[in-house]
Amino acid sequence: MGSSRAEKKRAAMRAGLAAERPYVAVGAHDAMSSQLIESYGFDAVWVSGFGVATMTHALPDLNLTTMTETLRASVLIDGATTLPVLADCDNGFGGLSNVVRTLIEFERSGIAGICVEDNLFPKRNSLYTGEAKRELLPVEEQARRIRAAKAAQETATFVLVARVEALIAGHGVEAACQRADAYAEAGADAILIHSKDKSLGEIEGFLDRWSGRGEIPLVAVPTLFPDYTDQELYDKGFQMIILANHPMRAAVRAMEDVLDTLSVQRKAAAVDPHIATVDHIFDLVRTKEAIALEESGG
Ligand code: SPV
Ligand code: MG
């Protein structure tokens, strides 16, 4: 089952998750960010739920984007790259049946894999600091959902990454280990252990204590511990590193700077040295080639 394009991407993702070097994904929020990520030599593309909510919908990352909207964004992002795409599917958008349907729809759409986290619906972005308490699904329920989704999978190669939010929720290292064990046992293909501890103390506690280490790949999102290189994180025990939101933040900063200058100077030339040329944009989407094809004989 599955097209050869999807199968190639899934095989590449599985090889990357088993490779003896860091497997690095960068977060895309749209098709062009996906294309650019590939042209800078990264290994995979992460569909950032945060990025899609923010850039496509101008909404906060609070489970407001639906499964259908996330799938649509993921298909556009996947279409713009030959790299494998790992789609951030939040908590699977509801209950057990929603998680199962999410896996089936993304698999049938040719995406290489999905990531599902154990935040209760409606989730809140993990980096958000202004909240009193974060609620997680009970570990048994999340394991049940993962098991059910994996049982519904139609190909052998589609990748399900189970994301553990126990450290983000302040439940500590033991709880994180228990969840990682349960999700691995339920059939997850990799574990994303999320943390916002800048010192990396929590993560190192997890890496020291987790017995499943070495048996299943571990994934890191180092947004809040940004000083470690991909190789340093690999050497600590992470197979996949996701640089989740940097293109989005670059785009917002660049647009704000240009709009600020335009609003003050009131003429286009003021920003010309700071923006991509129109020809560069034409080149990025292979405009000349498309027109040559339209005008070719025959
Ligand atoms: C995302 O990019 O949507 C993520 C990563 O889930 S984070 O924002 O760090 O939670
Ligand atoms: Mg997300």
PDB file of C-alpha atoms and ligand atoms in Angstrom:
ATOM      1  CA  MET A   1       0.000   0.000   0.000  1.00  0.00           C
ATOM      2  CA  GLY A   2       1.021   3.596  -0.416  1.00  0.00           C
ATOM      3  CA  SER A   3       2.653   5.325  -3.383  1.00  0.00           C
ATOM      4  CA  SER A   4       6.337   4.788  -4.022  1.00  0.00           C
ATOM      5  CA  ARG A   5       6.934   8.463  -3.222  1.00  0.00           C
ATOM      6  CA  ALA A   6       5.464   7.983   0.251  1.00  0.00           C
ATOM      7  CA  GLU A   7       7.276   4.671   0.691  1.00  0.00           C
ATOM      8  CA  LYS A   8      10.627   6.258  -0.213  1.00  0.00           C
ATOM      9  CA  LYS A   9      10.065   9.035   2.283  1.00  0.00           C
ATOM     10  CA  ARG A  10       9.038   6.614   5.035  1.00  0.00           C
ATOM     11  CA  ALA A  11      12.065   4.434   4.346  1.00  0.00           C
ATOM     12  CA  ALA A  12      14.278   7.537   4.513  1.00  0.00           C
ATOM     13  CA  MET A  13      12.745   8.570   7.832  1.00  0.00           C
ATOM     14  CA  ARG A  14      13.195   5.093   9.286  1.00  0.00           C
ATOM     15  CA  ALA A  15      16.806   5.030   8.062  1.00  0.00           C
ATOM     16  CA  GLY A  16      17.389   8.470   9.590  1.00  0.00           C
ATOM     17  CA  LEU A  17      15.959   7.326  12.912  1.00  0.00           C
ATOM     18  CA  ALA A  18      18.427   4.418  12.906  1.00  0.00           C
ATOM     19  CA  ALA A  19      21.473   6.242  11.516  1.00  0.00           C
ATOM     20  CA  GLU A  20      24.742   6.761  13.338  1.00  0.00           C
ATOM     21  CA  ARG A  21      24.437  10.528  13.125  1.00  0.00           C
ATOM     22  CA  PRO A  22      21.830  13.120  14.153  1.00  0.00           C
ATOM     23  CA  TYR A  23      18.704  13.178  11.995  1.00  0.00           C
ATOM     24  CA  VAL A  24      17.707  16.847  11.789  1.00  0.00           C
ATOM     25  CA  ALA A  25      14.258  18.189  10.922  1.00  0.00           C
ATOM     26  CA  VAL A  26      13.316  21.853  10.649  1.00  0.00           C
ATOM     27  CA  GLY A  27       9.792  23.175  11.230  1.00  0.00           C
ATOM     28  CA  ALA A  28       7.809  24.366   8.224  1.00  0.00           C
ATOM     29  CA  HIS A  29       4.640  26.422   8.395  1.00  0.00           C
ATOM     30  CA  ASP A  30       3.869  26.408   4.670  1.00  0.00           C
ATOM     31  CA  ALA A  31       4.987  24.977   1.338  1.00  0.00           C
ATOM     32  CA  MET A  32       7.760  27.517   0.671  1.00  0.00           C
ATOM     33  CA  SER A  33       9.327  27.120   4.104  1.00  0.00           C
ATOM     34  CA  SER A  34       9.324  23.371   3.405  1.00  0.00           C
ATOM     35  CA  GLN A  35      11.070  23.849   0.039  1.00  0.00           C
ATOM     36  CA  LEU A  36      13.669  26.139   1.581  1.00  0.00           C
ATOM     37  CA  ILE A  37      14.383  23.696   4.417  1.00  0.00           C
ATOM     38  CA  GLU A  38      15.265  21.060   1.827  1.00  0.00           C
ATOM     39  CA  SER A  39      17.516  23.408  -0.102  1.00  0.00           C
ATOM     40  CA  TYR A  40      19.639  23.997   2.999  1.00  0.00           C
ATOM     41  CA  GLY A  41      20.443  20.313   3.338  1.00  0.00           C
ATOM     42  CA  PHE A  42      18.338  19.233   6.319  1.00  0.00           C
ATOM     43  CA  ASP A  43      17.114  15.649   6.637  1.00  0.00           C
ATOM     44  CA  ALA A  44      13.390  16.049   7.240  1.00  0.00           C
ATOM     45  CA  VAL A  45      10.577  18.560   7.607  1.00  0.00           C
ATOM     46  CA  TRP A  46       8.487  18.991  10.749  1.00  0.00           C
ATOM     47  CA  VAL A  47       4.972  20.330  10.205  1.00  0.00           C
ATOM     48  CA  SER A  48       4.817  22.666  13.186  1.00  0.00           C
ATOM     49  CA  GLY A  49       1.350  22.881  14.707  1.00  0.00           C
ATOM     50  CA  PHE A  50       2.468  26.142  16.282  1.00  0.00           C
ATOM     51  CA  GLY A  51       3.623  27.377  12.865  1.00  0.00           C
ATOM     52  CA  VAL A  52       0.476  26.364  10.976  1.00  0.00           C
ATOM     53  CA  ALA A  53      -1.817  27.862  13.654  1.00  0.00           C
ATOM     54  CA  THR A  54       0.183  31.085  13.676  1.00  0.00           C
ATOM     55  CA  MET A  55       1.082  31.626  10.038  1.00  0.00           C
ATOM     56  CA  THR A  56      -1.874  30.132   8.161  1.00  0.00           C
ATOM     57  CA  HIS A  57      -4.634  30.971  10.612  1.00  0.00           C
ATOM     58  CA  ALA A  58      -3.257  33.761  12.861  1.00  0.00           C
ATOM     59  CA  LEU A  59      -4.551  31.711  15.776  1.00  0.00           C
ATOM     60  CA  PRO A  60      -2.903  30.633  19.024  1.00  0.00           C
ATOM     61  CA  ASP A  61      -1.594  27.063  19.317  1.00  0.00           C
ATOM     62  CA  LEU A  62      -4.503  25.841  21.489  1.00  0.00           C
ATOM     63  CA  ASN A  63      -5.995  22.951  19.474  1.00  0.00           C
ATOM     64  CA  LEU A  64      -7.945  25.463  17.385  1.00  0.00           C
ATOM     65  CA  THR A  65      -6.669  24.092  14.078  1.00  0.00           C
ATOM     66  CA  THR A  66      -8.567  20.974  13.134  1.00  0.00           C
ATOM     67  CA  MET A  67      -7.313  17.639  11.878  1.00  0.00           C
ATOM     68  CA  THR A  68      -8.502  18.574   8.374  1.00  0.00           C
ATOM     69  CA  GLU A  69      -6.678  21.917   8.442  1.00  0.00           C
ATOM     70  CA  THR A  70      -3.505  20.257   9.739  1.00  0.00           C
ATOM     71  CA  LEU A  71      -3.738  17.558   7.071  1.00  0.00           C
ATOM     72  CA  ARG A  72      -4.229  20.162   4.348  1.00  0.00           C
ATOM     73  CA  ALA A  73      -1.183  22.107   5.554  1.00  0.00           C
ATOM     74  CA  SER A  74       0.823  18.876   5.789  1.00  0.00           C
ATOM     75  CA  VAL A  75      -0.057  17.812   2.242  1.00  0.00           C
ATOM     76  CA  LEU A  76       1.039  21.224   0.913  1.00  0.00           C
ATOM     77  CA  ILE A  77       4.261  21.046   2.933  1.00  0.00           C
ATOM     78  CA  ASP A  78       4.880  17.451   1.797  1.00  0.00           C
ATOM     79  CA  GLY A  79       4.245  18.396  -1.830  1.00  0.00           C
ATOM     80  CA  ALA A  80       6.995  21.025  -1.756  1.00  0.00           C
ATOM     81  CA  THR A  81       9.800  18.719  -0.663  1.00  0.00           C
ATOM     82  CA  THR A  82      11.341  15.359  -1.433  1.00  0.00           C
ATOM     83  CA  LEU A  83      12.250  15.088   2.265  1.00  0.00           C
ATOM     84  CA  PRO A  84      10.180  12.963   4.631  1.00  0.00           C
ATOM     85  CA  VAL A  85       7.626  14.950   6.604  1.00  0.00           C
ATOM     86  CA  LEU A  86       6.743  14.413  10.251  1.00  0.00           C
ATOM     87  CA  ALA A  87       3.424  16.090  10.990  1.00  0.00           C
ATOM     88  CA  ASP A  88       2.727  17.498  14.433  1.00  0.00           C
ATOM     89  CA  CYS A  89      -0.775  16.227  15.147  1.00  0.00           C
ATOM     90  CA  ASP A  90      -1.059  17.729  18.634  1.00  0.00           C
ATOM     91  CA  ASN A  91      -3.062  15.286  20.782  1.00  0.00           C
ATOM     92  CA  GLY A  92      -4.762  13.677  17.792  1.00  0.00           C
ATOM     93  CA  PHE A  93      -7.570  16.232  17.913  1.00  0.00           C
ATOM     94  CA  GLY A  94      -9.900  14.508  20.385  1.00  0.00           C
ATOM     95  CA  GLY A  95     -10.450  11.039  21.797  1.00  0.00           C
ATOM     96  CA  LEU A  96      -9.265   7.578  20.814  1.00  0.00           C
ATOM     97  CA  SER A  97     -11.236   7.458  17.554  1.00  0.00           C
ATOM     98  CA  ASN A  98      -9.861  10.857  16.544  1.00  0.00           C
ATOM     99  CA  VAL A  99      -6.289   9.621  17.083  1.00  0.00           C
ATOM    100  CA  VAL A 100      -7.012   6.507  15.018  1.00  0.00           C
ATOM    101  CA  ARG A 101      -8.611   8.509  12.224  1.00  0.00           C
ATOM    102  CA  THR A 102      -5.725  10.998  12.280  1.00  0.00           C
ATOM    103  CA  LEU A 103      -3.194   8.228  11.700  1.00  0.00           C
ATOM    104  CA  ILE A 104      -5.243   6.700   8.875  1.00  0.00           C
ATOM    105  CA  GLU A 105      -5.808  10.014   7.084  1.00  0.00           C
ATOM    106  CA  PHE A 106      -2.164  11.112   7.268  1.00  0.00           C
ATOM    107  CA  GLU A 107      -0.924   7.688   6.215  1.00  0.00           C
ATOM    108  CA  ARG A 108      -3.282   7.564   3.225  1.00  0.00           C
ATOM    109  CA  SER A 109      -2.221  11.091   2.252  1.00  0.00           C
ATOM    110  CA  GLY A 110       1.407  10.028   1.830  1.00  0.00           C
ATOM    111  CA  ILE A 111       2.888  11.750   4.874  1.00  0.00           C
ATOM    112  CA  ALA A 112       5.893   9.871   6.359  1.00  0.00           C
ATOM    113  CA  GLY A 113       4.810  10.076   9.967  1.00  0.00           C
ATOM    114  CA  ILE A 114       2.885  11.836  12.689  1.00  0.00           C
ATOM    115  CA  CYS A 115       3.638  12.928  16.225  1.00  0.00           C
ATOM    116  CA  VAL A 116       0.938  12.618  18.889  1.00  0.00           C
ATOM    117  CA  GLU A 117       1.305  14.138  22.349  1.00  0.00           C
ATOM    118  CA  ASP A 118      -0.344  13.336  25.693  1.00  0.00           C
ATOM    119  CA  ASN A 119      -1.761  16.799  26.435  1.00  0.00           C
ATOM    120  CA  LEU A 120      -5.483  16.820  27.216  1.00  0.00           C
ATOM    121  CA  PHE A 121      -7.779  18.377  24.608  1.00  0.00           C
ATOM    122  CA  PRO A 122      -7.727  21.357  24.288  1.00  0.00           C
ATOM    123  CA  LYS A 123      -3.936  21.459  24.522  1.00  0.00           C
ATOM    124  CA  ARG A 124      -1.788  24.518  24.986  1.00  0.00           C
ATOM    125  CA  ASN A 125       1.565  25.109  23.317  1.00  0.00           C
ATOM    126  CA  SER A 126       4.254  23.519  25.473  1.00  0.00           C
ATOM    127  CA  LEU A 127       6.470  26.609  25.487  1.00  0.00           C
ATOM    128  CA  TYR A 128       3.730  28.831  26.900  1.00  0.00           C
ATOM    129  CA  THR A 129       4.670  29.891  30.423  1.00  0.00           C
ATOM    130  CA  GLY A 130       1.660  31.846  31.706  1.00  0.00           C
ATOM    131  CA  GLU A 131      -0.498  28.956  32.908  1.00  0.00           C
ATOM    132  CA  ALA A 132      -1.139  27.549  36.347  1.00  0.00           C
ATOM    133  CA  LYS A 133      -1.424  23.857  35.595  1.00  0.00           C
ATOM    134  CA  ARG A 134      -1.079  21.560  32.590  1.00  0.00           C
ATOM    135  CA  GLU A 135      -3.319  18.508  32.415  1.00  0.00           C
ATOM    136  CA  LEU A 136      -2.126  15.335  30.719  1.00  0.00           C
ATOM    137  CA  LEU A 137      -4.096  12.313  29.668  1.00  0.00           C
ATOM    138  CA  PRO A 138      -3.653   9.365  32.037  1.00  0.00           C
ATOM    139  CA  VAL A 139      -0.736   7.288  30.790  1.00  0.00           C
ATOM    140  CA  GLU A 140      -2.900   4.161  30.303  1.00  0.00           C
ATOM    141  CA  GLU A 141      -5.361   6.073  28.127  1.00  0.00           C
ATOM    142  CA  GLN A 142      -2.642   7.555  25.931  1.00  0.00           C
ATOM    143  CA  ALA A 143      -1.048   4.101  25.573  1.00  0.00           C
ATOM    144  CA  ARG A 144      -4.454   2.688  24.601  1.00  0.00           C
ATOM    145  CA  ARG A 145      -4.826   5.360  21.909  1.00  0.00           C
ATOM    146  CA  ILE A 146      -1.335   4.699  20.534  1.00  0.00           C
ATOM    147  CA  ARG A 147      -2.006   0.954  20.432  1.00  0.00           C
ATOM    148  CA  ALA A 148      -5.319   1.488  18.630  1.00  0.00           C
ATOM    149  CA  ALA A 149      -3.786   3.880  16.089  1.00  0.00           C
ATOM    150  CA  LYS A 150      -0.875   1.537  15.339  1.00  0.00           C
ATOM    151  CA  ALA A 151      -3.323  -1.349  14.899  1.00  0.00           C
ATOM    152  CA  ALA A 152      -5.190   0.689  12.266  1.00  0.00           C
ATOM    153  CA  GLN A 153      -2.020   1.462  10.288  1.00  0.00           C
ATOM    154  CA  GLU A 154      -2.139   0.114   6.732  1.00  0.00           C
ATOM    155  CA  THR A 155       1.560   0.124   5.840  1.00  0.00           C
ATOM    156  CA  ALA A 156       4.485  -1.324   7.756  1.00  0.00           C
ATOM    157  CA  THR A 157       6.538   1.810   7.404  1.00  0.00           C
ATOM    158  CA  PHE A 158       4.430   4.781   8.528  1.00  0.00           C
ATOM    159  CA  VAL A 159       6.041   6.369  11.604  1.00  0.00           C
ATOM    160  CA  LEU A 160       4.222   7.246  14.831  1.00  0.00           C
ATOM    161  CA  VAL A 161       6.207   9.397  17.249  1.00  0.00           C
ATOM    162  CA  ALA A 162       4.731   9.490  20.755  1.00  0.00           C
ATOM    163  CA  ARG A 163       5.420  12.751  22.560  1.00  0.00           C
ATOM    164  CA  VAL A 164       5.808  12.778  26.336  1.00  0.00           C
ATOM    165  CA  GLU A 165       4.783  16.033  28.028  1.00  0.00           C
ATOM    166  CA  ALA A 166       5.472  14.884  31.604  1.00  0.00           C
ATOM    167  CA  LEU A 167       8.545  17.119  32.027  1.00  0.00           C
ATOM    168  CA  ILE A 168       6.699  20.117  30.549  1.00  0.00           C
ATOM    169  CA  ALA A 169       3.813  19.452  32.977  1.00  0.00           C
ATOM    170  CA  GLY A 170       6.188  19.282  35.959  1.00  0.00           C
ATOM    171  CA  HIS A 171       5.532  15.602  36.699  1.00  0.00           C
ATOM    172  CA  GLY A 172       9.233  14.820  36.929  1.00  0.00           C
ATOM    173  CA  VAL A 173      11.647  12.299  35.496  1.00  0.00           C
ATOM    174  CA  GLU A 174      10.062   9.117  36.929  1.00  0.00           C
ATOM    175  CA  ALA A 175       6.680   9.960  35.405  1.00  0.00           C
ATOM    176  CA  ALA A 176       8.371  10.779  32.093  1.00  0.00           C
ATOM    177  CA  CYS A 177      10.138   7.387  32.117  1.00  0.00           C
ATOM    178  CA  GLN A 178       6.887   5.601  32.911  1.00  0.00           C
ATOM    179  CA  ARG A 179       5.114   7.319  30.013  1.00  0.00           C
ATOM    180  CA  ALA A 180       7.977   6.676  27.581  1.00  0.00           C
ATOM    181  CA  ASP A 181       7.919   2.982  28.551  1.00  0.00           C
ATOM    182  CA  ALA A 182       4.162   2.724  28.142  1.00  0.00           C
ATOM    183  CA  TYR A 183       4.133   4.437  24.737  1.00  0.00           C
ATOM    184  CA  ALA A 184       7.049   2.344  23.444  1.00  0.00           C
ATOM    185  CA  GLU A 185       5.294  -0.779  24.661  1.00  0.00           C
ATOM    186  CA  ALA A 186       2.085   0.341  22.903  1.00  0.00           C
ATOM    187  CA  GLY A 187       3.948   0.390  19.573  1.00  0.00           C
ATOM    188  CA  ALA A 188       5.279   3.942  19.124  1.00  0.00           C
ATOM    189  CA  ASP A 189       8.184   4.057  16.656  1.00  0.00           C
ATOM    190  CA  ALA A 190      10.007   6.834  18.526  1.00  0.00           C
ATOM    191  CA  ILE A 191       9.607   8.890  21.691  1.00  0.00           C
ATOM    192  CA  LEU A 192       9.737  12.692  21.721  1.00  0.00           C
ATOM    193  CA  ILE A 193      10.660  13.804  25.223  1.00  0.00           C
ATOM    194  CA  HIS A 194       9.796  17.482  25.464  1.00  0.00           C
ATOM    195  CA  SER A 195      11.317  19.834  28.046  1.00  0.00           C
ATOM    196  CA  LYS A 196      11.797  23.521  28.645  1.00  0.00           C
ATOM    197  CA  ASP A 197      14.602  23.089  31.156  1.00  0.00           C
ATOM    198  CA  LYS A 198      17.406  25.266  29.794  1.00  0.00           C
ATOM    199  CA  SER A 199      20.033  23.524  31.958  1.00  0.00           C
ATOM    200  CA  LEU A 200      19.175  20.152  30.374  1.00  0.00           C
ATOM    201  CA  GLY A 201      19.162  18.692  33.922  1.00  0.00           C
ATOM    202  CA  GLU A 202      15.714  17.150  33.506  1.00  0.00           C
ATOM    203  CA  ILE A 203      16.551  15.662  30.130  1.00  0.00           C
ATOM    204  CA  GLU A 204      19.814  14.247  31.448  1.00  0.00           C
ATOM    205  CA  GLY A 205      17.917  12.748  34.400  1.00  0.00           C
ATOM    206  CA  PHE A 206      15.566  11.105  31.918  1.00  0.00           C
ATOM    207  CA  LEU A 207      18.431   9.885  29.719  1.00  0.00           C
ATOM    208  CA  ASP A 208      20.209   8.415  32.763  1.00  0.00           C
ATOM    209  CA  ARG A 209      17.182   6.606  34.081  1.00  0.00           C
ATOM    210  CA  TRP A 210      15.113   5.541  31.093  1.00  0.00           C
ATOM    211  CA  SER A 211      15.554   1.825  30.538  1.00  0.00           C
ATOM    212  CA  GLY A 212      14.217   1.908  26.975  1.00  0.00           C
ATOM    213  CA  ARG A 213      17.187   3.974  25.806  1.00  0.00           C
ATOM    214  CA  GLY A 214      18.853   2.427  22.809  1.00  0.00           C
ATOM    215  CA  GLU A 215      15.807   0.296  21.996  1.00  0.00           C
ATOM    216  CA  ILE A 216      13.693   3.027  20.434  1.00  0.00           C
ATOM    217  CA  PRO A 217      14.823   6.367  18.936  1.00  0.00           C
ATOM    218  CA  LEU A 218      14.508   9.516  21.027  1.00  0.00           C
ATOM    219  CA  VAL A 219      13.525  12.889  19.594  1.00  0.00           C
ATOM    220  CA  ALA A 220      14.430  16.339  21.004  1.00  0.00           C
ATOM    221  CA  VAL A 221      12.928  19.775  20.343  1.00  0.00           C
ATOM    222  CA  PRO A 222      15.692  22.068  21.662  1.00  0.00           C
ATOM    223  CA  THR A 223      13.856  25.401  21.351  1.00  0.00           C
ATOM    224  CA  LEU A 224      14.567  26.210  25.005  1.00  0.00           C
ATOM    225  CA  PHE A 225      17.969  24.537  25.228  1.00  0.00           C
ATOM    226  CA  PRO A 226      19.319  26.029  22.003  1.00  0.00           C
ATOM    227  CA  ASP A 227      23.016  26.048  22.827  1.00  0.00           C
ATOM    228  CA  TYR A 228      23.611  22.382  22.012  1.00  0.00           C
ATOM    229  CA  THR A 229      24.528  21.374  18.483  1.00  0.00           C
ATOM    230  CA  ASP A 230      22.735  18.508  16.788  1.00  0.00           C
ATOM    231  CA  GLN A 231      25.865  16.378  17.293  1.00  0.00           C
ATOM    232  CA  GLU A 232      26.000  17.209  21.022  1.00  0.00           C
ATOM    233  CA  LEU A 233      22.347  16.204  21.422  1.00  0.00           C
ATOM    234  CA  TYR A 234      22.999  13.022  19.447  1.00  0.00           C
ATOM    235  CA  ASP A 235      25.956  12.208  21.688  1.00  0.00           C
ATOM    236  CA  LYS A 236      23.666  12.595  24.723  1.00  0.00           C
ATOM    237  CA  GLY A 237      21.223  10.037  23.275  1.00  0.00           C
ATOM    238  CA  PHE A 238      18.902  11.842  20.848  1.00  0.00           C
ATOM    239  CA  GLN A 239      18.543  10.376  17.377  1.00  0.00           C
ATOM    240  CA  MET A 240      16.297  13.065  15.889  1.00  0.00           C
ATOM    241  CA  ILE A 241      16.540  16.799  16.522  1.00  0.00           C
ATOM    242  CA  ILE A 242      13.645  19.080  15.551  1.00  0.00           C
ATOM    243  CA  LEU A 243      14.373  22.799  15.085  1.00  0.00           C
ATOM    244  CA  ALA A 244      10.660  23.440  15.328  1.00  0.00           C
ATOM    245  CA  ASN A 245       9.826  27.068  14.757  1.00  0.00           C
ATOM    246  CA  HIS A 246      12.826  28.997  13.473  1.00  0.00           C
ATOM    247  CA  PRO A 247      11.624  29.699   9.888  1.00  0.00           C
ATOM    248  CA  MET A 248       8.333  31.033  11.294  1.00  0.00           C
ATOM    249  CA  ARG A 249      10.119  33.325  13.726  1.00  0.00           C
ATOM    250  CA  ALA A 250      12.495  34.490  10.986  1.00  0.00           C
ATOM    251  CA  ALA A 251       9.563  35.273   8.678  1.00  0.00           C
ATOM    252  CA  VAL A 252       7.671  37.230  11.331  1.00  0.00           C
ATOM    253  CA  ARG A 253      10.755  39.254  12.250  1.00  0.00           C
ATOM    254  CA  ALA A 254      11.539  39.991   8.569  1.00  0.00           C
ATOM    255  CA  MET A 255       7.961  41.053   7.776  1.00  0.00           C
ATOM    256  CA  GLU A 256       7.767  43.253  10.874  1.00  0.00           C
ATOM    257  CA  ASP A 257      11.063  44.970  10.035  1.00  0.00           C
ATOM    258  CA  VAL A 258      10.033  45.668   6.437  1.00  0.00           C
ATOM    259  CA  LEU A 259       6.553  46.874   7.354  1.00  0.00           C
ATOM    260  CA  ASP A 260       8.004  49.101  10.045  1.00  0.00           C
ATOM    261  CA  THR A 261      10.372  50.746   7.542  1.00  0.00           C
ATOM    262  CA  LEU A 262       7.609  51.094   4.919  1.00  0.00           C
ATOM    263  CA  SER A 263       5.238  52.641   7.439  1.00  0.00           C
ATOM    264  CA  VAL A 264       7.819  55.297   8.290  1.00  0.00           C
ATOM    265  CA  GLN A 265       9.463  55.957   4.911  1.00  0.00           C
ATOM    266  CA  ARG A 266       6.322  55.550   2.763  1.00  0.00           C
ATOM    267  CA  LYS A 267       8.208  54.381  -0.353  1.00  0.00           C
ATOM    268  CA  ALA A 268       9.070  50.943  -1.684  1.00  0.00           C
ATOM    269  CA  ALA A 269      12.747  51.718  -2.337  1.00  0.00           C
ATOM    270  CA  ALA A 270      13.337  52.029   1.400  1.00  0.00           C
ATOM    271  CA  VAL A 271      13.157  48.275   1.855  1.00  0.00           C
ATOM    272  CA  ASP A 272      14.520  47.056  -1.498  1.00  0.00           C
ATOM    273  CA  PRO A 273      18.007  46.217  -0.173  1.00  0.00           C
ATOM    274  CA  HIS A 274      16.463  44.133   2.616  1.00  0.00           C
ATOM    275  CA  ILE A 275      14.026  41.929   0.725  1.00  0.00           C
ATOM    276  CA  ALA A 276      14.279  39.132  -1.832  1.00  0.00           C
ATOM    277  CA  THR A 277      14.189  40.295  -5.440  1.00  0.00           C
ATOM    278  CA  VAL A 278      11.161  39.486  -7.544  1.00  0.00           C
ATOM    279  CA  ASP A 279      13.440  37.433  -9.815  1.00  0.00           C
ATOM    280  CA  HIS A 280      14.574  35.362  -6.851  1.00  0.00           C
ATOM    281  CA  ILE A 281      10.945  34.596  -6.010  1.00  0.00           C
ATOM    282  CA  PHE A 282      10.274  33.658  -9.670  1.00  0.00           C
ATOM    283  CA  ASP A 283      13.309  31.356  -9.558  1.00  0.00           C
ATOM    284  CA  LEU A 284      12.240  29.666  -6.314  1.00  0.00           C
ATOM    285  CA  VAL A 285       9.028  28.451  -7.925  1.00  0.00           C
ATOM    286  CA  ARG A 286      10.682  27.666 -11.291  1.00  0.00           C
ATOM    287  CA  THR A 287       8.615  30.221 -13.195  1.00  0.00           C
ATOM    288  CA  LYS A 288      10.917  30.331 -16.231  1.00  0.00           C
ATOM    289  CA  GLU A 289      10.758  26.563 -16.627  1.00  0.00           C
ATOM    290  CA  ALA A 290       6.964  26.523 -16.418  1.00  0.00           C
ATOM    291  CA  ILE A 291       6.660  29.261 -19.035  1.00  0.00           C
ATOM    292  CA  ALA A 292       9.178  27.517 -21.312  1.00  0.00           C
ATOM    293  CA  LEU A 293       7.040  24.387 -21.127  1.00  0.00           C
ATOM    294  CA  GLU A 294       3.897  26.343 -21.942  1.00  0.00           C
ATOM    295  CA  GLU A 295       5.630  27.862 -24.978  1.00  0.00           C
ATOM    296  CA  SER A 296       7.393  24.744 -26.209  1.00  0.00           C
ATOM    297  CA  GLY A 297       6.299  23.385 -29.556  1.00  0.00           C
ATOM    298  CA  GLY A 298       4.212  20.286 -29.974  1.00  0.00           C
TER     299      GLY A 298
HETATM  300  C1  SPV B   1       5.281  22.784  17.295  1.00  0.00           C
HETATM  301  O1  SPV B   1       6.194  23.198  16.561  1.00  0.00           O
HETATM  302  O2  SPV B   1       4.082  22.976  17.082  1.00  0.00           O
HETATM  303  C2  SPV B   1       5.633  21.986  18.492  1.00  0.00           C
HETATM  304  C3  SPV B   1       6.924  22.164  19.139  1.00  0.00           C
HETATM  305  O3  SPV B   1       4.790  21.250  18.944  1.00  0.00           O
HETATM  306  S1  SPV B   1       6.670  23.240  20.482  1.00  0.00           S
HETATM  307  O4  SPV B   1       6.148  24.496  19.996  1.00  0.00           O
HETATM  308  O5  SPV B   1       7.964  23.364  21.135  1.00  0.00           O
HETATM  309  O6  SPV B   1       5.723  22.624  21.421  1.00  0.00           O
HETATM  310 MG    MG B   2       2.907  21.587  18.277  1.00  0.00          MG
END
